[in-house]
Amino acid sequence: MLIAVPAWAQDADGDDGPGKPVTEIIINARRLDAARASVDASLGAATYALSNDTIESRPGGETTTISQVLLQAPGVAQDGSGKLRLRQSQGALEYRINNVALPDGLTDLGESLSPRIAAKIELVAGALPAQYGLNAGGVVRITTKDGVYLAGGQAELYGGSRGEIQPAFEYGNSTGRTNFFVSGSMVRSDYGLASPDGSATPLHDRTRQFDGLAYLDHLLDPQTRVALIAGFSDERFELPNLYGLDAATATIGPVSFLRPLVLDGTSHFASEARDARRHEINRFGVLSLQHSTERATVQIAGFVRHSVARLDADSAGEVLFTGAGRTTRDAVTSAGLQLEGAYELADAHTLRVGGTIASDIHRGAATVSVLPVDVDGRQVAGALLRLVATSRVAVRKDGLFVQDEWRAGSGVTLNLGGRIDHVATTRNFTRFSPRANVVWQPQVETRVHLGYARYVVAAPVEGAGVSARALALTSGLKPGPGGNDPLPESDDYYDIGLQHDAGPLTVTADLYWRQARNLIDEGVFGAAGEGVPFNFDQGRIRGAELGLTYNQGRVSGWLNLAVAGARARGIASNQDSFTPAQLAGASAAWIVPADTQAVTLSGGGSYRFDRLRLSADVLYGSGLRRTEAGGGANAAHLPGYVQVNASAVWRLATIHARPLDLRFDLVNAFDRRYGLSDGSAIGASQPCFGPRRGIYAGFEQAF
């Protein structure tokens, strides 16, 4: 079967280099791409797709991260540390590159991957089909660019406010049956992590980041393709400081000692002189083989990922301010195999089956520097105590799934299936998860979906840490007396939605309900801002979403509105990170998790003149949770916020028939100072603010 294609295959605006005339190689590549997509179907789930041209037409374009691009998707919001949350989910997202699921690492891949690697990004949420497992938060599917449709690339230079500079490149081409694509970028900026005080230029907040990706595939024959993907990111951050504080009198964060502490004959240390740093590394590789016939498609892939996170916060200032200096190194090495296939059993049935075998090795080392104190928290000696801990945890994750897409007639399609997952670690379990989706299409323009999914989410593995017992009678004592390790989460998820196409306008609506046992969350605790996973005993999440998209000629626009609520009760793991009052409050009544936001809205539009493209977008949140003095835990919320961004791209000229584009971006155009967290909520002890106004410019030269 041949896929209809236009006379020239290229990106719409030509900035990734010229396209190529249609050849037999391009026809085969398109057919194999379509066959691969049929294996990774998202029937009955809510899917939001963005092409590369759509991304480039929005403020920031390809100079942002995939996480920042997805903030304009339905149901997506920032949490109290500026990270991505989908439908109030406290769990990680699953990332798939060309239909291969990458294992979880120590950091979210979306925060380090550049959208310039992607021909298309899809966000899949709701009651997901059976091929998706062990992640209830949702799936990000990335289809990489490749050299089949390109005969060149582009070089970019971008920069602006707070000393940012970002050179980047990408290039794709093909020779014979082999095609390749490579991209890379570097970012240097004085604004790396979210500001703790809302200042326009946070103190001690420089960053340096590198990322790159290479894609190579080869057609063995018209039905068989072998592909290799290799990617990396290397990111260094300074942890931002507050202005004007002295360790002897500071009141930041809950601590377990009485100030002032004395070290090397002094209790004074200026907050401006603190020098904590973080270093994150991600490397991944995928080798896949795909074979497609008229009725069947099979893809087998091997994958590997290595993730490292280092924290260096062991200066005298850290001890005097927080009671504990820390140096940690955590690493995860993951490897495995994935096999997935689709077979047309009959005209009305498509069978999909698959499985995954994966192994993770977690290694950690931590050194904590503390001072001895008595039972009342008073310092009793001036010599530092250095406590050392190491860890090694092996995790095995195996899963099998089967599902049948039954086109029952009268516009009704049923997708019924299930999966079995086995996780072997400090807590072993085997669970069966049924999945069911129904899609009704009463007319070509209208689709209604209804779905149910049971999820099981493996317990997160913590890095090395000094035990609460070892920290007793020291300035690094944890708030609680002890706690158990994180637990696996189980969910029942229900989803119903509607999509209607009215010419250039598409309207979507979705309702969802999620009931969780041992709901996994991640909190930021103490004055040192440690990220610690924990479980709520129970969780309930529900919400509604409305989306509008419009595309007509030179005009495009979008609007997404989400209303959601989350409730949780009881702290079921890592109880030593919470005070006795917090534990009692969470057990006595349902509370709202710290990163819950009742209303989020995103929207924008773009218009293309002859050589000029103008665009703007807006982001609104009703405010994350906070605890007021004398009030209930997480019972109040921060003020709502609005951030408006704008962009202009001018096609200045063409040099040897290759376009030269000038880009201008305005971030937070009205310089609104808004807080994402004030540090008072349970599980969110660090203040965090959104970005202030930034002005950026750059050029892209195709070659």
XYZ file of C-alpha atoms in Angstrom:
703
model
C 0.000 0.000 0.000
C 1.336 3.447 -0.924
C 0.788 6.545 1.167
C -0.270 9.613 -0.786
C 2.304 12.387 -0.481
C 2.678 15.834 -2.027
C 5.086 16.432 -4.866
C 7.723 17.702 -2.419
C 8.263 16.387 1.122
C 9.568 19.096 3.444
C 8.687 21.198 6.497
C 6.081 23.849 5.819
C 8.281 26.913 6.224
C 11.467 25.471 4.755
C 13.688 26.477 7.653
C 15.041 22.959 8.189
C 16.521 22.952 4.726
C 14.898 22.206 1.386
C 12.726 19.180 0.895
C 13.308 16.422 -1.602
C 11.337 15.220 -4.604
C 9.324 12.113 -3.838
C 11.308 8.936 -4.507
C 10.804 5.248 -3.825
C 12.880 5.626 -0.630
C 10.572 8.371 0.664
C 7.471 6.333 -0.196
C 8.844 3.309 1.697
C 9.859 5.482 4.652
C 6.394 7.030 4.878
C 4.770 3.602 4.728
C 7.031 2.287 7.509
C 6.383 5.418 9.598
C 2.627 4.860 9.257
C 3.007 1.185 10.157
C 5.061 2.039 13.255
C 2.409 4.537 14.342
C -0.279 1.842 13.986
C 1.538 -0.287 16.586
C 1.617 2.568 19.107
C -2.066 3.490 18.827
C -3.718 5.637 21.519
C -7.298 4.613 20.776
C -9.701 6.076 23.336
C -7.135 8.293 25.081
C -6.904 12.085 24.946
C -4.087 13.003 22.541
C -2.638 16.471 21.936
C -0.249 16.680 18.973
C 2.205 19.413 17.962
C 4.170 19.428 14.729
C 7.600 21.021 14.532
C 6.199 23.874 12.434
C 3.561 24.534 15.109
C 6.245 24.637 17.805
C 8.363 27.065 15.787
C 5.392 29.380 15.259
C 4.975 29.904 19.024
C 6.963 32.124 21.397
C 10.343 30.603 22.163
C 10.085 28.127 19.302
C 12.773 25.450 19.401
C 14.930 27.389 21.890
C 12.906 26.112 24.878
C 12.579 22.580 26.277
C 9.941 19.954 25.554
C 8.493 20.547 29.037
C 8.019 24.261 28.312
C 6.363 23.444 24.983
C 3.899 21.134 26.743
C 2.833 23.873 29.182
C 0.523 25.029 26.386
C -1.225 21.615 26.278
C -4.564 20.834 28.002
C -4.338 19.899 31.684
C -0.631 20.753 32.017
C 0.626 23.072 34.765
C 3.779 23.957 36.689
C 4.281 22.591 40.188
C 5.888 24.418 43.098
C 9.390 23.860 41.729
C 8.506 24.796 38.157
C 8.271 21.186 36.917
C 5.582 19.738 34.685
C 2.362 18.238 36.062
C -0.319 16.613 33.894
C -3.891 16.397 35.241
C -2.666 17.012 38.792
C -0.602 13.840 38.466
C 2.111 13.356 41.054
C 3.801 10.646 38.948
C 6.395 10.806 36.214
C 5.587 10.899 32.517
C 6.626 8.076 30.215
C 8.744 9.201 27.264
C 8.668 7.271 23.990
C 11.002 8.060 21.111
C 9.914 6.521 17.791
C 7.669 4.122 19.722
C 10.384 2.905 22.115
C 9.752 3.580 25.808
C 12.776 5.014 27.592
C 13.264 3.940 31.227
C 12.826 6.446 34.044
C 15.956 8.237 35.159
C 16.776 10.620 37.989
C 15.393 13.628 36.111
C 12.509 14.299 33.738
C 13.743 13.971 30.141
C 11.348 16.711 29.047
C 13.327 19.252 31.047
C 16.547 18.505 29.166
C 15.452 17.497 25.641
C 15.239 20.189 22.972
C 12.148 20.295 20.735
C 14.434 20.784 17.720
C 14.936 16.997 17.671
C 11.216 16.388 17.075
C 9.182 16.267 13.890
C 6.131 15.746 16.112
C 5.385 15.710 19.855
C 2.241 14.052 21.208
C 0.922 14.166 24.769
C -1.334 11.200 25.594
C -3.433 11.260 28.779
C -6.395 9.515 30.341
C -7.351 5.825 30.368
C -4.470 4.593 28.246
C -4.434 1.372 26.177
C -2.611 -1.692 27.450
C 0.771 -1.013 25.808
C 1.389 1.776 28.319
C 2.345 0.616 31.805
C 3.903 1.625 35.135
C 3.226 5.362 34.628
C -0.155 6.861 35.481
C 0.919 10.400 34.696
C 0.666 10.148 30.899
C 2.872 9.558 27.865
C 4.976 11.921 25.745
C 5.543 10.444 22.281
C 8.358 11.991 20.244
C 8.813 11.308 16.555
C 12.310 12.412 15.643
C 13.287 14.298 12.545
C 15.229 12.266 10.019
C 17.162 12.751 6.821
C 14.655 11.076 4.505
C 12.799 14.330 3.880
C 15.672 16.792 4.412
C 18.704 17.767 2.363
C 20.364 20.212 4.727
C 19.897 21.845 8.071
C 20.230 25.093 9.947
C 22.601 26.936 12.260
C 21.208 29.111 15.040
C 22.454 31.711 17.491
C 20.067 32.976 20.160
C 20.417 34.978 23.358
C 19.345 37.915 25.454
C 18.379 38.741 29.027
C 20.399 37.496 32.002
C 23.403 36.739 29.856
C 21.772 33.919 27.914
C 23.461 32.676 24.783
C 22.395 29.563 22.861
C 24.169 28.350 19.730
C 22.576 25.319 18.048
C 22.611 23.329 14.838
C 20.755 20.535 13.085
C 21.395 18.655 9.860
C 19.729 15.799 8.010
C 20.323 14.009 4.739
C 20.312 10.606 3.091
C 22.415 8.541 0.783
C 21.017 5.501 -0.918
C 18.941 3.573 1.621
C 20.578 5.254 4.629
C 19.455 8.492 6.222
C 20.603 10.422 9.260
C 19.791 13.443 11.395
C 21.936 15.170 14.036
C 21.287 18.138 16.308
C 22.984 19.833 19.225
C 22.826 22.944 21.350
C 24.532 24.725 24.219
C 22.933 27.127 26.701
C 24.754 29.513 28.993
C 22.634 31.750 31.246
C 22.556 33.588 34.580
C 19.030 32.189 35.106
C 19.150 28.433 35.540
C 16.674 27.492 38.275
C 13.514 29.202 39.476
C 14.038 32.274 41.621
C 13.459 31.829 45.392
C 12.544 35.500 45.917
C 11.019 36.718 42.646
C 13.988 38.881 41.690
C 14.579 39.530 38.005
C 18.127 38.186 38.216
C 18.456 35.620 41.027
C 21.729 35.547 42.904
C 24.066 32.619 42.218
C 21.888 31.060 39.487
C 24.179 30.455 36.522
C 23.763 27.414 34.320
C 25.567 25.703 31.481
C 23.770 23.046 29.467
C 24.640 20.827 26.512
C 22.404 18.433 24.613
C 22.546 16.454 21.412
C 20.849 13.696 19.456
C 21.816 11.528 16.495
C 19.435 9.403 14.423
C 20.482 6.891 11.788
C 18.367 4.378 9.890
C 18.845 2.033 6.987
C 16.284 0.269 4.789
C 17.330 -3.383 4.514
C 14.484 -3.895 2.055
C 11.155 -2.137 1.332
C 9.620 -3.873 4.379
C 12.451 -3.766 6.911
C 14.234 -0.899 8.632
C 16.964 -0.811 11.271
C 17.420 2.406 13.277
C 19.806 3.793 15.884
C 19.122 6.727 18.213
C 21.708 8.183 20.613
C 21.183 11.226 22.820
C 22.718 13.028 25.758
C 22.324 16.036 28.005
C 24.778 17.548 30.491
C 23.461 20.303 32.757
C 25.193 22.236 35.532
C 23.301 24.554 37.873
C 24.108 26.865 40.721
C 21.446 26.759 43.442
C 20.100 30.325 43.761
C 20.592 32.260 47.005
C 18.482 34.720 48.943
C 19.714 38.239 49.640
C 20.472 39.814 53.009
C 20.294 36.872 55.431
C 22.745 35.873 58.150
C 22.978 32.268 59.320
C 22.992 33.395 62.956
C 19.538 34.988 62.717
C 17.935 33.403 59.632
C 14.426 32.003 59.965
C 14.220 30.126 56.649
C 12.792 26.629 56.651
C 11.913 24.269 59.511
C 15.064 23.127 61.328
C 15.707 20.747 64.224
C 18.288 22.863 66.077
C 18.450 26.142 67.959
C 20.226 29.016 66.251
C 22.912 30.146 66.159
C 25.249 27.273 65.373
C 28.988 27.929 65.707
C 31.588 26.546 63.300
C 35.260 27.515 63.154
C 34.672 30.157 65.821
C 31.817 32.012 64.081
C 28.061 31.748 63.737
C 27.804 34.357 60.975
C 27.605 33.553 57.305
C 26.043 35.738 54.612
C 23.409 34.064 52.435
C 24.969 35.663 49.356
C 28.126 33.559 49.916
C 26.463 30.130 49.843
C 27.781 28.016 46.959
C 25.618 24.927 46.420
C 25.657 23.344 42.965
C 23.917 20.585 41.021
C 25.089 18.536 38.036
C 22.762 16.293 35.989
C 23.754 13.934 33.174
C 21.527 11.857 30.904
C 22.639 9.481 28.160
C 20.407 7.126 26.227
C 20.530 4.864 23.195
C 18.009 2.831 21.201
C 18.635 0.204 18.519
C 15.472 -1.004 16.773
C 14.434 -3.324 13.956
C 11.056 -2.904 12.272
C 9.437 -5.249 9.775
C 6.092 -4.514 8.127
C 3.921 -6.476 5.743
C 0.465 -5.744 4.410
C -1.217 -7.194 7.534
C 1.441 -7.108 10.263
C 4.083 -4.863 11.792
C 6.660 -5.898 14.402
C 9.293 -3.759 16.111
C 11.959 -5.053 18.474
C 14.243 -2.611 20.244
C 17.043 -2.639 22.747
C 17.486 0.425 24.929
C 19.886 1.766 27.513
C 19.873 4.876 29.674
C 22.408 6.213 32.165
C 21.387 9.042 34.478
C 23.539 10.806 37.095
C 22.638 13.520 39.609
C 25.255 15.187 41.802
C 24.706 17.695 44.599
C 27.557 19.645 46.188
C 26.255 21.595 49.176
C 28.858 20.908 51.851
C 30.267 24.334 52.679
C 30.375 25.874 56.131
C 27.530 28.131 55.074
C 25.239 25.160 54.386
C 25.918 23.760 57.854
C 25.278 27.094 59.592
C 22.111 27.823 57.590
C 20.496 24.397 57.313
C 22.246 22.315 59.962
C 23.700 19.901 57.425
C 26.127 20.074 54.529
C 25.612 17.457 51.811
C 27.530 15.906 48.967
C 25.579 13.260 47.070
C 25.978 11.276 43.889
C 23.170 9.104 42.579
C 23.310 7.101 39.346
C 20.869 4.829 37.536
C 21.840 2.529 34.673
C 18.922 0.926 32.821
C 18.866 -1.543 29.958
C 16.223 -3.708 28.371
C 14.332 -5.074 25.396
C 10.932 -4.089 24.006
C 8.884 -6.072 21.510
C 5.601 -4.745 20.115
C 3.507 -5.747 17.132
C 0.173 -5.290 15.395
C -1.637 -7.853 13.214
C -4.793 -7.437 11.134
C -6.711 -10.523 12.205
C -9.684 -9.607 10.016
C -11.280 -6.551 8.495
C -12.839 -5.734 11.878
C -10.024 -6.765 14.251
C -6.474 -5.570 14.898
C -4.519 -7.520 17.510
C -1.673 -5.768 19.350
C 0.728 -7.641 21.602
C 4.055 -6.859 23.202
C 6.341 -7.046 26.153
C 9.216 -5.340 27.921
C 12.124 -6.685 29.947
C 14.105 -4.016 31.802
C 16.728 -3.938 34.523
C 17.787 -0.901 36.568
C 20.816 -0.573 38.833
C 20.640 2.326 41.307
C 23.873 3.368 43.008
C 24.245 6.159 45.506
C 26.779 7.749 47.837
C 26.187 10.525 50.352
C 28.328 12.443 52.838
C 26.540 14.593 55.409
C 28.333 17.103 57.663
C 26.526 17.969 60.904
C 27.164 19.361 64.370
C 26.306 17.547 67.616
C 23.316 18.901 69.587
C 21.438 17.840 72.714
C 17.817 16.669 72.943
C 16.663 20.312 72.942
C 18.606 21.151 69.776
C 21.399 23.134 71.483
C 24.876 22.714 70.043
C 27.181 20.815 72.425
C 30.459 20.684 70.461
C 32.162 22.573 67.653
C 33.719 19.703 65.687
C 31.944 18.588 62.525
C 30.668 15.034 62.308
C 30.882 13.500 58.837
C 28.418 10.693 58.200
C 28.748 8.523 55.093
C 26.184 6.275 53.412
C 26.191 4.195 50.235
C 23.501 2.198 48.498
C 22.990 -0.229 45.635
C 19.520 -1.355 44.565
C 18.660 -3.610 41.629
C 15.198 -3.349 40.065
C 13.680 -5.684 37.483
C 10.576 -4.590 35.539
C 8.882 -7.034 33.175
C 5.573 -6.504 31.416
C 3.318 -8.225 28.874
C 0.221 -6.835 27.147
C -2.410 -7.910 24.665
C -5.316 -5.949 23.220
C -7.826 -6.222 20.419
C -9.166 -3.274 18.431
C -12.626 -4.349 17.302
C -14.394 -2.169 14.742
C -17.889 -3.313 15.639
C -19.770 -1.219 13.074
C -22.157 1.749 13.254
C -19.177 3.949 14.064
C -18.287 1.984 17.232
C -14.755 0.747 17.977
C -13.809 -1.200 21.108
C -10.246 -1.617 22.331
C -10.140 -4.309 25.012
C -6.994 -5.630 26.639
C -4.840 -5.985 29.678
C -1.276 -6.200 30.878
C 0.675 -8.091 33.518
C 3.571 -6.326 35.226
C 6.139 -7.865 37.527
C 8.495 -5.650 39.524
C 11.298 -7.206 41.579
C 13.093 -4.941 44.052
C 13.027 -4.471 47.818
C 9.245 -4.978 47.431
C 8.216 -7.545 44.799
C 4.791 -7.584 43.185
C 2.925 -8.908 40.174
C -0.259 -7.151 39.053
C -2.824 -7.549 36.306
C -4.198 -4.305 34.838
C -7.330 -4.453 32.653
C -7.873 -1.735 30.037
C -11.028 -0.928 28.062
C -11.772 1.881 25.605
C -14.806 2.591 23.444
C -14.855 5.118 20.606
C -18.130 6.093 18.934
C -18.027 8.133 15.737
C -21.635 9.010 14.868
C -20.407 11.203 12.013
C -17.109 11.969 10.352
C -16.660 15.203 12.321
C -17.509 13.856 15.791
C -15.850 11.274 18.040
C -16.790 10.268 21.588
C -14.496 8.136 23.744
C -14.985 6.341 27.046
C -12.229 4.482 28.852
C -11.165 2.638 31.984
C -7.629 1.712 32.996
C -6.083 0.157 36.071
C -2.519 1.277 36.660
C 0.235 0.016 38.874
C 3.188 2.340 39.487
C 6.458 0.992 40.856
C 7.738 2.599 44.051
C 10.459 5.173 43.369
C 13.955 4.168 44.456
C 15.609 6.706 46.726
C 19.218 7.734 46.512
C 21.707 7.086 49.273
C 20.921 8.905 52.494
C 22.049 8.885 56.089
C 19.455 7.221 58.301
C 17.306 9.085 60.800
C 18.930 7.045 63.586
C 22.422 8.178 62.569
C 21.253 11.806 62.499
C 19.826 11.672 66.014
C 21.322 14.307 68.345
C 22.795 16.224 65.423
C 21.860 19.471 63.685
C 20.695 17.410 60.695
C 17.971 15.593 62.635
C 14.846 14.945 60.565
C 11.467 16.239 61.824
C 9.929 12.806 62.400
C 11.177 9.771 64.380
C 11.224 7.311 61.440
C 9.439 6.042 58.365
C 9.172 3.232 55.856
C 10.300 3.103 52.225
C 8.024 4.296 49.382
C 5.276 1.903 48.306
C 3.944 0.920 44.850
C 0.851 2.845 43.766
C -2.329 1.420 42.244
C -4.976 3.455 40.398
C -8.403 3.122 38.866
C -8.780 5.691 36.087
C -12.003 6.651 34.248
C -12.166 9.024 31.288
C -14.853 10.262 28.897
C -14.324 12.790 26.124
C -15.579 14.348 22.921
C -13.915 15.787 19.822
C -15.763 17.699 17.102
C -14.238 19.140 13.934
C -16.042 22.113 12.404
C -13.932 23.044 9.405
C -10.827 24.861 10.658
C -12.080 24.717 14.289
C -11.627 21.659 16.517
C -13.376 21.425 19.896
C -12.433 18.881 22.554
C -13.903 18.198 25.989
C -12.802 15.645 28.564
C -13.850 14.472 32.054
C -11.702 12.191 34.211
C -11.723 10.545 37.636
C -8.761 8.820 39.278
C -8.834 6.829 42.525
C -5.395 5.954 43.933
C -4.071 3.764 46.689
C -0.609 4.740 47.993
C -0.575 7.859 45.794
C 3.040 8.742 45.002
C 4.165 12.341 45.442
C 7.505 14.094 45.719
C 8.082 16.752 48.330
C 10.754 19.394 48.839
C 11.723 19.357 52.501
C 13.807 21.373 54.921
C 15.906 24.467 54.506
C 18.234 22.520 52.203
C 15.426 21.788 49.763
C 15.774 18.006 49.518
C 13.506 16.243 47.013
C 12.032 13.174 48.725
C 9.386 10.750 47.349
C 6.568 9.698 49.647
C 3.114 8.131 49.526
C -0.281 9.340 50.570
C -2.375 6.431 51.828
C -5.267 7.430 49.534
C -5.782 9.894 46.710
C -8.679 11.160 44.605
C -8.195 13.281 41.490
C -10.922 14.542 39.182
C -11.145 17.192 36.514
C -12.609 18.590 33.318
C -10.860 20.010 30.244
C -11.998 22.090 27.301
C -9.836 22.711 24.244
C -10.213 24.813 21.092
C -7.827 24.884 18.148
C -8.171 26.876 14.942
C -6.111 26.672 11.759
C -7.092 28.553 8.618
C -4.578 29.822 6.119
C -2.297 32.356 7.758
C -4.099 32.242 11.133
C -3.840 29.705 13.930
C -5.014 29.809 17.530
C -5.607 27.618 20.559
C -7.281 27.819 23.966
C -7.171 25.203 26.744
C -9.089 25.400 30.022
C -8.748 22.836 32.817
C -10.607 22.658 36.129
C -9.367 20.017 38.557
C -9.347 18.956 42.168
C -7.204 16.545 44.156
C -7.560 15.194 47.685
C -5.241 12.931 49.633
C -5.177 11.451 53.100
C -2.566 9.870 55.374
C 1.225 9.818 54.923
C 2.206 6.213 54.195
C 6.000 6.417 53.669
C 9.049 8.536 54.551
C 7.135 9.866 57.534
C 10.389 11.146 59.077
C 10.374 14.041 56.561
C 7.210 15.466 58.187
C 6.598 17.040 61.558
C 4.262 15.224 63.998
C 1.688 17.989 63.472
C 1.803 17.523 59.693
C 1.394 13.756 60.020
C -1.552 14.195 62.375
C -3.201 16.751 60.087
C -2.860 14.524 57.008
C -4.300 11.539 58.893
C -7.245 13.370 60.453
C -8.746 14.797 57.260
C -8.464 14.904 53.485
C -5.960 17.555 52.400
C -5.131 19.093 49.023
C -1.636 18.073 47.796
C 0.794 20.969 47.582
C 1.061 20.974 43.778
C -2.685 21.037 43.099
C -4.067 23.961 41.089
C -7.831 24.348 40.701
C -7.869 26.221 37.372
C -5.307 26.447 34.585
C -5.630 28.144 31.225
C -3.325 28.378 28.239
C -3.907 29.902 24.854
C -2.499 31.954 22.055
C -2.390 32.586 18.368
C -0.158 33.335 15.434
C -0.519 35.199 12.144
C 1.765 34.978 9.148
C 2.243 37.940 6.832
C 4.384 37.623 3.721
C 7.757 37.521 5.498
C 6.672 38.209 9.073
C 5.089 35.833 11.585
C 3.660 37.259 14.832
C 2.554 35.122 17.767
C 1.627 35.414 21.424
C 0.553 33.043 24.173
C -0.766 33.290 27.715
C -0.488 31.061 30.767
C -2.858 31.374 33.763
C -2.944 29.478 37.049
C -5.255 29.992 40.001
C -2.416 29.404 42.482
C -0.838 26.397 44.218
C -1.506 25.439 47.809
C -0.256 27.131 50.967
C -0.807 26.817 54.715
C -1.798 29.961 56.573
C -1.005 30.566 60.243
C -3.783 29.040 62.304
C -5.387 27.452 59.252
C -5.645 23.887 58.014
C -2.858 22.099 56.173
C -2.737 23.245 52.522
C -6.187 24.797 53.003
C -5.402 28.096 51.242
C -3.799 28.886 47.901
C -1.433 31.479 46.496
C -2.795 34.312 44.335
C -3.494 33.501 40.699
C -0.977 34.498 38.058
C -0.884 35.414 34.374
C 2.157 35.268 32.108
C 2.026 36.667 28.571
C 4.710 35.925 25.968
C 5.120 37.314 22.459
C 7.227 36.549 19.415
C 8.084 37.886 15.966
C 9.973 36.027 13.234
C 11.123 37.904 10.138
C 12.358 36.063 7.061
C 15.060 38.538 6.187
C 16.397 37.031 2.980
C 17.355 33.876 1.207
C 21.031 33.110 0.710
C 21.642 30.659 -2.119
C 17.914 29.742 -1.927
C 18.216 28.995 1.831
C 16.180 31.179 4.244
C 17.643 33.446 6.934
C 15.192 34.095 9.798
C 15.513 36.676 12.560
C 13.659 35.876 15.773
C 12.548 38.162 18.634
C 10.918 36.787 21.833
C 9.437 38.584 24.822
C 8.901 36.427 27.937
C 6.526 37.638 30.674
C 5.842 40.771 28.645
C 4.181 42.667 31.534
C 6.859 41.614 34.062
C 4.335 40.085 36.455
C 6.039 38.870 39.650
C 4.225 35.713 40.735
C 4.906 32.911 43.166
C 4.535 29.201 42.458
C 5.220 28.223 46.078
C 5.786 30.136 49.301
C 7.245 27.186 51.228
C 4.359 26.812 53.677
C 2.520 23.818 52.169
C 3.064 20.246 53.342
C 5.617 18.777 50.939
C 6.733 22.130 49.498
C 9.096 23.865 51.915
C 10.936 26.040 49.384
C 9.685 29.333 47.897
C 9.677 29.445 44.106
C 8.741 32.194 41.625
C 8.033 32.333 37.923
C 10.385 34.058 35.443
C 10.482 37.834 35.159
C 10.508 39.764 31.887
C 13.101 38.604 29.388
C 14.004 39.910 25.934
C 15.682 37.535 23.492
C 16.730 37.593 19.850
C 18.509 35.332 17.408
C 18.852 34.119 13.853
C 18.450 30.835 11.987
C 20.353 30.264 8.762
C 19.361 27.261 6.678
C 22.082 25.506 4.722
